[in-house]
Amino acid sequence: GTRIIYDRKFLMECRNSPLAKTPPSDLPDIPGVTSPNVEELKIENNHVQNCDEKVSVGEEEQFDMDI
C-alpha cells in the first residue's frame, strides 16, 4: 500500500476547516459518545452555576477538587 504523509503545517490548517468542526451526518446517536448525555449536560450546567456562586469577597480556595 501507499502511505500518505502530511506535514504539520497542513494538519494544523485543517483543524480550522468547517468540515473538521461538524460531525459526519451518518453517525448513530449514542448518548454520551456521539451526542451529549442528558445527565452529563445537567451536571455540566450545574457545575458552571456552582462555580459562579462560589465567588466571594473572602479568601478563595487555591484548587477546585471534585471528590
mmCIF file as gemmi writes it, N, C-alpha and C atoms, coordinates in Angstrom:
data_model
loop_
_atom_site.group_PDB
_atom_site.id
_atom_site.type_symbol
_atom_site.label_atom_id
_atom_site.label_alt_id
_atom_site.label_comp_id
_atom_site.label_asym_id
_atom_site.label_entity_id
_atom_site.label_seq_id
_atom_site.pdbx_PDB_ins_code
_atom_site.Cartn_x
_atom_site.Cartn_y
_atom_site.Cartn_z
_atom_site.occupancy
_atom_site.B_iso_or_equiv
_atom_site.pdbx_formal_charge
_atom_site.auth_seq_id
_atom_site.auth_asym_id
_atom_site.pdbx_PDB_model_num
ATOM 1 N N . GLY Axp A 1 ? 0.807 -1.181 0 1 0 ? 1 A 1
ATOM 2 C CA . GLY Axp A 1 ? 0 0 0 1 0 ? 1 A 1
ATOM 3 C C . GLY Axp A 1 ? 0.86 1.258 0 1 0 ? 1 A 1
ATOM 4 N N . THR Axp A 2 ? 0.249 2.308 -0.389 1 0 ? 2 A 1
ATOM 5 C CA . THR Axp A 2 ? 0.915 3.603 -0.432 1 0 ? 2 A 1
ATOM 6 C C . THR Axp A 2 ? 0.581 4.387 0.828 1 0 ? 2 A 1
ATOM 7 N N . ARG Axp A 3 ? 1.589 4.973 1.424 1 0 ? 3 A 1
ATOM 8 C CA . ARG Axp A 3 ? 1.388 5.805 2.608 1 0 ? 3 A 1
ATOM 9 C C . ARG Axp A 3 ? 1.215 7.255 2.202 1 0 ? 3 A 1
ATOM 10 N N . ILE Axp A 4 ? 0.243 7.906 2.837 1 0 ? 4 A 1
ATOM 11 C CA . ILE Axp A 4 ? 0.071 9.337 2.624 1 0 ? 4 A 1
ATOM 12 C C . ILE Axp A 4 ? 0.665 10.03 3.836 1 0 ? 4 A 1
ATOM 13 N N . ILE Axp A 5 ? 1.603 10.912 3.622 1 0 ? 5 A 1
ATOM 14 C CA . ILE Axp A 5 ? 2.267 11.615 4.705 1 0 ? 5 A 1
ATOM 15 C C . ILE Axp A 5 ? 1.928 13.1 4.6 1 0 ? 5 A 1
ATOM 16 N N . TYR Axp A 6 ? 1.379 13.642 5.705 1 0 ? 6 A 1
ATOM 17 C CA . TYR Axp A 6 ? 1.012 15.05 5.75 1 0 ? 6 A 1
ATOM 18 C C . TYR Axp A 6 ? 2.011 15.797 6.628 1 0 ? 6 A 1
ATOM 19 N N . ASP Axp A 7 ? 2.36 17.013 6.24 1 0 ? 7 A 1
ATOM 20 C CA . ASP Axp A 7 ? 3.245 17.798 7.096 1 0 ? 7 A 1
ATOM 21 C C . ASP Axp A 7 ? 2.431 18.505 8.175 1 0 ? 7 A 1
ATOM 22 N N . ARG Axp A 8 ? 3.088 18.945 9.218 1 0 ? 8 A 1
ATOM 23 C CA . ARG Axp A 8 ? 2.445 19.542 10.386 1 0 ? 8 A 1
ATOM 24 C C . ARG Axp A 8 ? 1.647 20.792 10.011 1 0 ? 8 A 1
ATOM 25 N N . LYS Axp A 9 ? 2.183 21.626 9.16 1 0 ? 9 A 1
ATOM 26 C CA . LYS Axp A 9 ? 1.512 22.872 8.779 1 0 ? 9 A 1
ATOM 27 C C . LYS Axp A 9 ? 0.152 22.593 8.145 1 0 ? 9 A 1
ATOM 28 N N . PHE Axp A 10 ? 0.099 21.617 7.241 1 0 ? 10 A 1
ATOM 29 C CA . PHE Axp A 10 ? -1.15 21.27 6.571 1 0 ? 10 A 1
ATOM 30 C C . PHE Axp A 10 ? -2.182 20.767 7.585 1 0 ? 10 A 1
ATOM 31 N N . LEU Axp A 11 ? -1.762 19.903 8.512 1 0 ? 11 A 1
ATOM 32 C CA . LEU Axp A 11 ? -2.687 19.369 9.504 1 0 ? 11 A 1
ATOM 33 C C . LEU Axp A 11 ? -3.192 20.462 10.444 1 0 ? 11 A 1
ATOM 34 N N . MET Axp A 12 ? -2.328 21.401 10.806 1 0 ? 12 A 1
ATOM 35 C CA . MET Axp A 12 ? -2.746 22.492 11.681 1 0 ? 12 A 1
ATOM 36 C C . MET Axp A 12 ? -3.749 23.405 10.976 1 0 ? 12 A 1
ATOM 37 N N . GLU Axp A 13 ? -3.613 23.577 9.674 1 0 ? 13 A 1
ATOM 38 C CA . GLU Axp A 13 ? -4.578 24.376 8.912 1 0 ? 13 A 1
ATOM 39 C C . GLU Axp A 13 ? -5.907 23.647 8.774 1 0 ? 13 A 1
ATOM 40 N N . CYS Axp A 14 ? -5.86 22.327 8.688 1 0 ? 14 A 1
ATOM 41 C CA . CYS Axp A 14 ? -7.086 21.53 8.535 1 0 ? 14 A 1
ATOM 42 C C . CYS Axp A 14 ? -7.983 21.595 9.771 1 0 ? 14 A 1
ATOM 43 N N . ARG Axp A 15 ? -7.404 21.78 10.944 1 0 ? 15 A 1
ATOM 44 C CA . ARG Axp A 15 ? -8.243 21.772 12.144 1 0 ? 15 A 1
ATOM 45 C C . ARG Axp A 15 ? -9.16 22.983 12.212 1 0 ? 15 A 1
ATOM 46 N N . ASN Axp A 16 ? -8.892 24.029 11.462 1 0 ? 16 A 1
ATOM 47 C CA . ASN Axp A 16 ? -9.752 25.207 11.431 1 0 ? 16 A 1
ATOM 48 C C . ASN Axp A 16 ? -10.82 25.123 10.352 1 0 ? 16 A 1
ATOM 49 N N . SER Axp A 17 ? -10.813 24.05 9.579 1 0 ? 17 A 1
ATOM 50 C CA . SER Axp A 17 ? -11.777 23.872 8.499 1 0 ? 17 A 1
ATOM 51 C C . SER Axp A 17 ? -13.18 23.63 9.061 1 0 ? 17 A 1
ATOM 52 N N . PRO Axp A 18 ? -14.227 24.178 8.418 1 0 ? 18 A 1
ATOM 53 C CA . PRO Axp A 18 ? -15.595 23.911 8.874 1 0 ? 18 A 1
ATOM 54 C C . PRO Axp A 18 ? -15.939 22.42 8.835 1 0 ? 18 A 1
ATOM 55 N N . LEU Axp A 19 ? -15.365 21.687 7.897 1 0 ? 19 A 1
ATOM 56 C CA . LEU Axp A 19 ? -15.621 20.246 7.835 1 0 ? 19 A 1
ATOM 57 C C . LEU Axp A 19 ? -15.089 19.52 9.067 1 0 ? 19 A 1
ATOM 58 N N . ALA Axp A 20 ? -13.988 20.008 9.621 1 0 ? 20 A 1
ATOM 59 C CA . ALA Axp A 20 ? -13.407 19.365 10.79 1 0 ? 20 A 1
ATOM 60 C C . ALA Axp A 20 ? -14.233 19.63 12.043 1 0 ? 20 A 1
ATOM 61 N N . LYS Axp A 21 ? -15.096 20.639 12.021 1 0 ? 21 A 1
ATOM 62 C CA . LYS Axp A 21 ? -15.866 21.009 13.202 1 0 ? 21 A 1
ATOM 63 C C . LYS Axp A 21 ? -17.284 20.464 13.187 1 0 ? 21 A 1
ATOM 64 N N . THR Axp A 22 ? -17.693 19.781 12.125 1 0 ? 22 A 1
ATOM 65 C CA . THR Axp A 22 ? -19.032 19.203 12.053 1 0 ? 22 A 1
ATOM 66 C C . THR Axp A 22 ? -18.92 17.684 12.038 1 0 ? 22 A 1
ATOM 67 N N . PRO Axp A 23 ? -19.761 16.994 12.809 1 0 ? 23 A 1
ATOM 68 C CA . PRO Axp A 23 ? -19.702 15.527 12.806 1 0 ? 23 A 1
ATOM 69 C C . PRO Axp A 23 ? -20.281 14.961 11.506 1 0 ? 23 A 1
ATOM 70 N N . PRO Axp A 24 ? -19.886 13.774 11.126 1 0 ? 24 A 1
ATOM 71 C CA . PRO Axp A 24 ? -20.464 13.146 9.932 1 0 ? 24 A 1
ATOM 72 C C . PRO Axp A 24 ? -21.975 12.979 10.099 1 0 ? 24 A 1
ATOM 73 N N . SER Axp A 25 ? -22.716 13.072 9.002 1 0 ? 25 A 1
ATOM 74 C CA . SER Axp A 25 ? -24.176 13.021 9.065 1 0 ? 25 A 1
ATOM 75 C C . SER Axp A 25 ? -24.708 11.613 9.322 1 0 ? 25 A 1
ATOM 76 N N . ASP Axp A 26 ? -23.917 10.57 9.044 1 0 ? 26 A 1
ATOM 77 C CA . ASP Axp A 26 ? -24.421 9.203 9.18 1 0 ? 26 A 1
ATOM 78 C C . ASP Axp A 26 ? -24.001 8.524 10.489 1 0 ? 26 A 1
ATOM 79 N N . LEU Axp A 27 ? -23.572 9.306 11.496 1 0 ? 27 A 1
ATOM 80 C CA . LEU Axp A 27 ? -23.204 8.719 12.78 1 0 ? 27 A 1
ATOM 81 C C . LEU Axp A 27 ? -24.455 8.291 13.541 1 0 ? 27 A 1
ATOM 82 N N . PRO Axp A 28 ? -24.423 7.122 14.188 1 0 ? 28 A 1
ATOM 83 C CA . PRO Axp A 28 ? -25.568 6.731 15.013 1 0 ? 28 A 1
ATOM 84 C C . PRO Axp A 28 ? -25.627 7.59 16.27 1 0 ? 28 A 1
ATOM 85 N N . ASP Axp A 29 ? -26.815 7.727 16.856 1 0 ? 29 A 1
ATOM 86 C CA . ASP Axp A 29 ? -26.993 8.539 18.054 1 0 ? 29 A 1
ATOM 87 C C . ASP Axp A 29 ? -26.744 7.675 19.285 1 0 ? 29 A 1
ATOM 88 N N . ILE Axp A 30 ? -25.584 7.838 19.908 1 0 ? 30 A 1
ATOM 89 C CA . ILE Axp A 30 ? -25.223 7.097 21.112 1 0 ? 30 A 1
ATOM 90 C C . ILE Axp A 30 ? -25.018 8.123 22.225 1 0 ? 30 A 1
ATOM 91 N N . PRO Axp A 31 ? -25.963 8.224 23.171 1 0 ? 31 A 1
ATOM 92 C CA . PRO Axp A 31 ? -25.844 9.213 24.243 1 0 ? 31 A 1
ATOM 93 C C . PRO Axp A 31 ? -24.553 9.039 25.035 1 0 ? 31 A 1
ATOM 94 N N . GLY Axp A 32 ? -23.844 10.129 25.226 1 0 ? 32 A 1
ATOM 95 C CA . GLY Axp A 32 ? -22.594 10.093 25.965 1 0 ? 32 A 1
ATOM 96 C C . GLY Axp A 32 ? -21.383 9.794 25.107 1 0 ? 32 A 1
ATOM 97 N N . VAL Axp A 33 ? -21.606 9.338 23.861 1 0 ? 33 A 1
ATOM 98 C CA . VAL Axp A 33 ? -20.482 9.029 22.971 1 0 ? 33 A 1
ATOM 99 C C . VAL Axp A 33 ? -20.51 9.955 21.756 1 0 ? 33 A 1
ATOM 100 N N . THR Axp A 34 ? -21.55 9.83 20.935 1 0 ? 34 A 1
ATOM 101 C CA . THR Axp A 34 ? -21.644 10.675 19.744 1 0 ? 34 A 1
ATOM 102 C C . THR Axp A 34 ? -22.559 11.874 19.96 1 0 ? 34 A 1
ATOM 103 N N . SER Axp A 35 ? -23.321 11.874 21.046 1 0 ? 35 A 1
ATOM 104 C CA . SER Axp A 35 ? -24.143 13.024 21.415 1 0 ? 35 A 1
ATOM 105 C C . SER Axp A 35 ? -24.039 13.18 22.932 1 0 ? 35 A 1
ATOM 106 N N . PRO Axp A 36 ? -24.175 14.404 23.432 1 0 ? 36 A 1
ATOM 107 C CA . PRO Axp A 36 ? -24.044 14.591 24.88 1 0 ? 36 A 1
ATOM 108 C C . PRO Axp A 36 ? -25.132 13.845 25.631 1 0 ? 36 A 1
ATOM 109 N N . ASN Axp A 37 ? -24.751 13.244 26.744 1 0 ? 37 A 1
ATOM 110 C CA . ASN Axp A 37 ? -25.686 12.545 27.596 1 0 ? 37 A 1
ATOM 111 C C . ASN Axp A 37 ? -26.515 13.583 28.346 1 0 ? 37 A 1
ATOM 112 N N . VAL Axp A 38 ? -27.808 13.359 28.504 1 0 ? 38 A 1
ATOM 113 C CA . VAL Axp A 38 ? -28.688 14.316 29.174 1 0 ? 38 A 1
ATOM 114 C C . VAL Axp A 38 ? -28.204 14.551 30.601 1 0 ? 38 A 1
ATOM 115 N N . GLU Axp A 39 ? -27.789 13.493 31.295 1 0 ? 39 A 1
ATOM 116 C CA . GLU Axp A 39 ? -27.315 13.635 32.672 1 0 ? 39 A 1
ATOM 117 C C . GLU Axp A 39 ? -26.013 14.423 32.718 1 0 ? 39 A 1
ATOM 118 N N . GLU Axp A 40 ? -25.125 14.214 31.739 1 0 ? 40 A 1
ATOM 119 C CA . GLU Axp A 40 ? -23.866 14.941 31.694 1 0 ? 40 A 1
ATOM 120 C C . GLU Axp A 40 ? -24.112 16.43 31.484 1 0 ? 40 A 1
ATOM 121 N N . LEU Axp A 41 ? -25.079 16.767 30.646 1 0 ? 41 A 1
ATOM 122 C CA . LEU Axp A 41 ? -25.402 18.17 30.416 1 0 ? 41 A 1
ATOM 123 C C . LEU Axp A 41 ? -25.904 18.821 31.694 1 0 ? 41 A 1
ATOM 124 N N . LYS Axp A 42 ? -26.75 18.104 32.454 1 0 ? 42 A 1
ATOM 125 C CA . LYS Axp A 42 ? -27.263 18.644 33.713 1 0 ? 42 A 1
ATOM 126 C C . LYS Axp A 42 ? -26.117 18.868 34.694 1 0 ? 42 A 1
ATOM 127 N N . ILE Axp A 43 ? -25.215 17.9 34.798 1 0 ? 43 A 1
ATOM 128 C CA . ILE Axp A 43 ? -24.078 18.01 35.712 1 0 ? 43 A 1
ATOM 129 C C . ILE Axp A 43 ? -23.187 19.172 35.29 1 0 ? 43 A 1
ATOM 130 N N . GLU Axp A 44 ? -22.911 19.286 33.978 1 0 ? 44 A 1
ATOM 131 C CA . GLU Axp A 44 ? -22.047 20.357 33.485 1 0 ? 44 A 1
ATOM 132 C C . GLU Axp A 44 ? -22.668 21.715 33.758 1 0 ? 44 A 1
ATOM 133 N N . ASN Axp A 45 ? -23.957 21.885 33.485 1 0 ? 45 A 1
ATOM 134 C CA . ASN Axp A 45 ? -24.631 23.155 33.735 1 0 ? 45 A 1
ATOM 135 C C . ASN Axp A 45 ? -24.66 23.463 35.225 1 0 ? 45 A 1
ATOM 136 N N . ASN Axp A 46 ? -24.894 22.452 36.046 1 0 ? 46 A 1
ATOM 137 C CA . ASN Axp A 46 ? -24.923 22.638 37.496 1 0 ? 46 A 1
ATOM 138 C C . ASN Axp A 46 ? -23.543 23.038 38.002 1 0 ? 46 A 1
ATOM 139 N N . HIS Axp A 47 ? -22.488 22.429 37.457 1 0 ? 47 A 1
ATOM 140 C CA . HIS Axp A 47 ? -21.112 22.744 37.865 1 0 ? 47 A 1
ATOM 141 C C . HIS Axp A 47 ? -20.785 24.195 37.533 1 0 ? 47 A 1
ATOM 142 N N . VAL Axp A 48 ? -21.184 24.65 36.354 1 0 ? 48 A 1
ATOM 143 C CA . VAL Axp A 48 ? -20.92 26.039 35.96 1 0 ? 48 A 1
ATOM 144 C C . VAL Axp A 48 ? -21.647 26.99 36.905 1 0 ? 48 A 1
ATOM 145 N N . GLN Axp A 49 ? -22.897 26.684 37.259 1 0 ? 49 A 1
ATOM 146 C CA . GLN Axp A 49 ? -23.648 27.537 38.167 1 0 ? 49 A 1
ATOM 147 C C . GLN Axp A 49 ? -23.009 27.539 39.551 1 0 ? 49 A 1
ATOM 148 N N . ASN Axp A 50 ? -22.568 26.37 40.035 1 0 ? 50 A 1
ATOM 149 C CA . ASN Axp A 50 ? -21.938 26.29 41.345 1 0 ? 50 A 1
ATOM 150 C C . ASN Axp A 50 ? -20.648 27.086 41.385 1 0 ? 50 A 1
ATOM 151 N N . CYS Axp A 51 ? -19.869 27.051 40.307 1 0 ? 51 A 1
ATOM 152 C CA . CYS Axp A 51 ? -18.619 27.795 40.262 1 0 ? 51 A 1
ATOM 153 C C . CYS Axp A 51 ? -18.889 29.296 40.319 1 0 ? 51 A 1
ATOM 154 N N . ASP Axp A 52 ? -19.952 29.745 39.655 1 0 ? 52 A 1
ATOM 155 C CA . ASP Axp A 52 ? -20.303 31.16 39.68 1 0 ? 52 A 1
ATOM 156 C C . ASP Axp A 52 ? -20.749 31.587 41.072 1 0 ? 52 A 1
ATOM 157 N N . GLU Axp A 53 ? -21.439 30.69 41.79 1 0 ? 53 A 1
ATOM 158 C CA . GLU Axp A 53 ? -21.945 31.025 43.12 1 0 ? 53 A 1
ATOM 159 C C . GLU Axp A 53 ? -20.833 31.075 44.153 1 0 ? 53 A 1
ATOM 160 N N . LYS Axp A 54 ? -19.724 30.365 43.931 1 0 ? 54 A 1
ATOM 161 C CA . LYS Axp A 54 ? -18.638 30.28 44.902 1 0 ? 54 A 1
ATOM 162 C C . LYS Axp A 54 ? -17.821 31.564 45.011 1 0 ? 54 A 1
ATOM 163 N N . VAL Axp A 55 ? -17.927 32.449 44.042 1 0 ? 55 A 1
ATOM 164 C CA . VAL Axp A 55 ? -17.138 33.672 44.066 1 0 ? 55 A 1
ATOM 165 C C . VAL Axp A 55 ? -17.579 34.515 45.262 1 0 ? 55 A 1
ATOM 166 N N . SER Axp A 56 ? -16.634 34.822 46.134 1 0 ? 56 A 1
ATOM 167 C CA . SER Axp A 56 ? -16.961 35.602 47.322 1 0 ? 56 A 1
ATOM 168 C C . SER Axp A 56 ? -15.867 36.626 47.577 1 0 ? 56 A 1
ATOM 169 N N . VAL Axp A 57 ? -16.128 37.516 48.507 1 0 ? 57 A 1
ATOM 170 C CA . VAL Axp A 57 ? -15.182 38.58 48.822 1 0 ? 57 A 1
ATOM 171 C C . VAL Axp A 57 ? -14.033 38.043 49.66 1 0 ? 57 A 1
ATOM 172 N N . GLY Axp A 58 ? -14.297 37.006 50.455 1 0 ? 58 A 1
ATOM 173 C CA . GLY Axp A 58 ? -13.292 36.449 51.361 1 0 ? 58 A 1
ATOM 174 C C . GLY Axp A 58 ? -12.199 35.678 50.643 1 0 ? 58 A 1
ATOM 175 N N . GLU Axp A 59 ? -11.486 34.872 51.412 1 0 ? 59 A 1
ATOM 176 C CA . GLU Axp A 59 ? -10.379 34.091 50.89 1 0 ? 59 A 1
ATOM 177 C C . GLU Axp A 59 ? -10.904 32.956 50.006 1 0 ? 59 A 1
ATOM 178 N N . GLU Axp A 60 ? -10.291 32.758 48.848 1 0 ? 60 A 1
ATOM 179 C CA . GLU Axp A 60 ? -10.726 31.714 47.922 1 0 ? 60 A 1
ATOM 180 C C . GLU Axp A 60 ? -9.809 30.506 48.028 1 0 ? 60 A 1
ATOM 181 N N . GLU Axp A 61 ? -10.371 29.324 47.697 1 0 ? 61 A 1
ATOM 182 C CA . GLU Axp A 61 ? -9.561 28.114 47.683 1 0 ? 61 A 1
ATOM 183 C C . GLU Axp A 61 ? -8.594 28.166 46.512 1 0 ? 61 A 1
ATOM 184 N N . GLN Axp A 62 ? -7.446 27.53 46.689 1 0 ? 62 A 1
ATOM 185 C CA . GLN Axp A 62 ? -6.451 27.546 45.63 1 0 ? 62 A 1
ATOM 186 C C . GLN Axp A 62 ? -6.834 26.624 44.487 1 0 ? 62 A 1
ATOM 187 N N . PHE Axp A 63 ? -7.435 25.46 44.793 1 0 ? 63 A 1
ATOM 188 C CA . PHE Axp A 63 ? -7.804 24.491 43.769 1 0 ? 63 A 1
ATOM 189 C C . PHE Axp A 63 ? -9.257 24.061 43.965 1 0 ? 63 A 1
ATOM 190 N N . ASP Axp A 64 ? -9.948 23.788 42.862 1 0 ? 64 A 1
ATOM 191 C CA . ASP Axp A 64 ? -11.264 23.157 42.901 1 0 ? 64 A 1
ATOM 192 C C . ASP Axp A 64 ? -11.045 21.658 42.808 1 0 ? 64 A 1
ATOM 193 N N . MET Axp A 65 ? -11.59 20.912 43.751 1 0 ? 65 A 1
ATOM 194 C CA . MET Axp A 65 ? -11.431 19.459 43.715 1 0 ? 65 A 1
ATOM 195 C C . MET Axp A 65 ? -12.79 18.81 43.648 1 0 ? 65 A 1
ATOM 196 N N . ASP Axp A 66 ? -12.981 17.907 42.683 1 0 ? 66 A 1
ATOM 197 C CA . ASP Axp A 66 ? -14.196 17.117 42.587 1 0 ? 66 A 1
ATOM 198 C C . ASP Axp A 66 ? -13.932 15.783 43.265 1 0 ? 66 A 1
ATOM 199 N N . ILE Axp A 67 ? -14.651 15.511 44.334 1 0 ? 67 A 1
ATOM 200 C CA . ILE Axp A 67 ? -14.435 14.26 45.067 1 0 ? 67 A 1
ATOM 201 C C . ILE Axp A 67 ? -15.642 13.373 44.912 1 0 ? 67 A 1
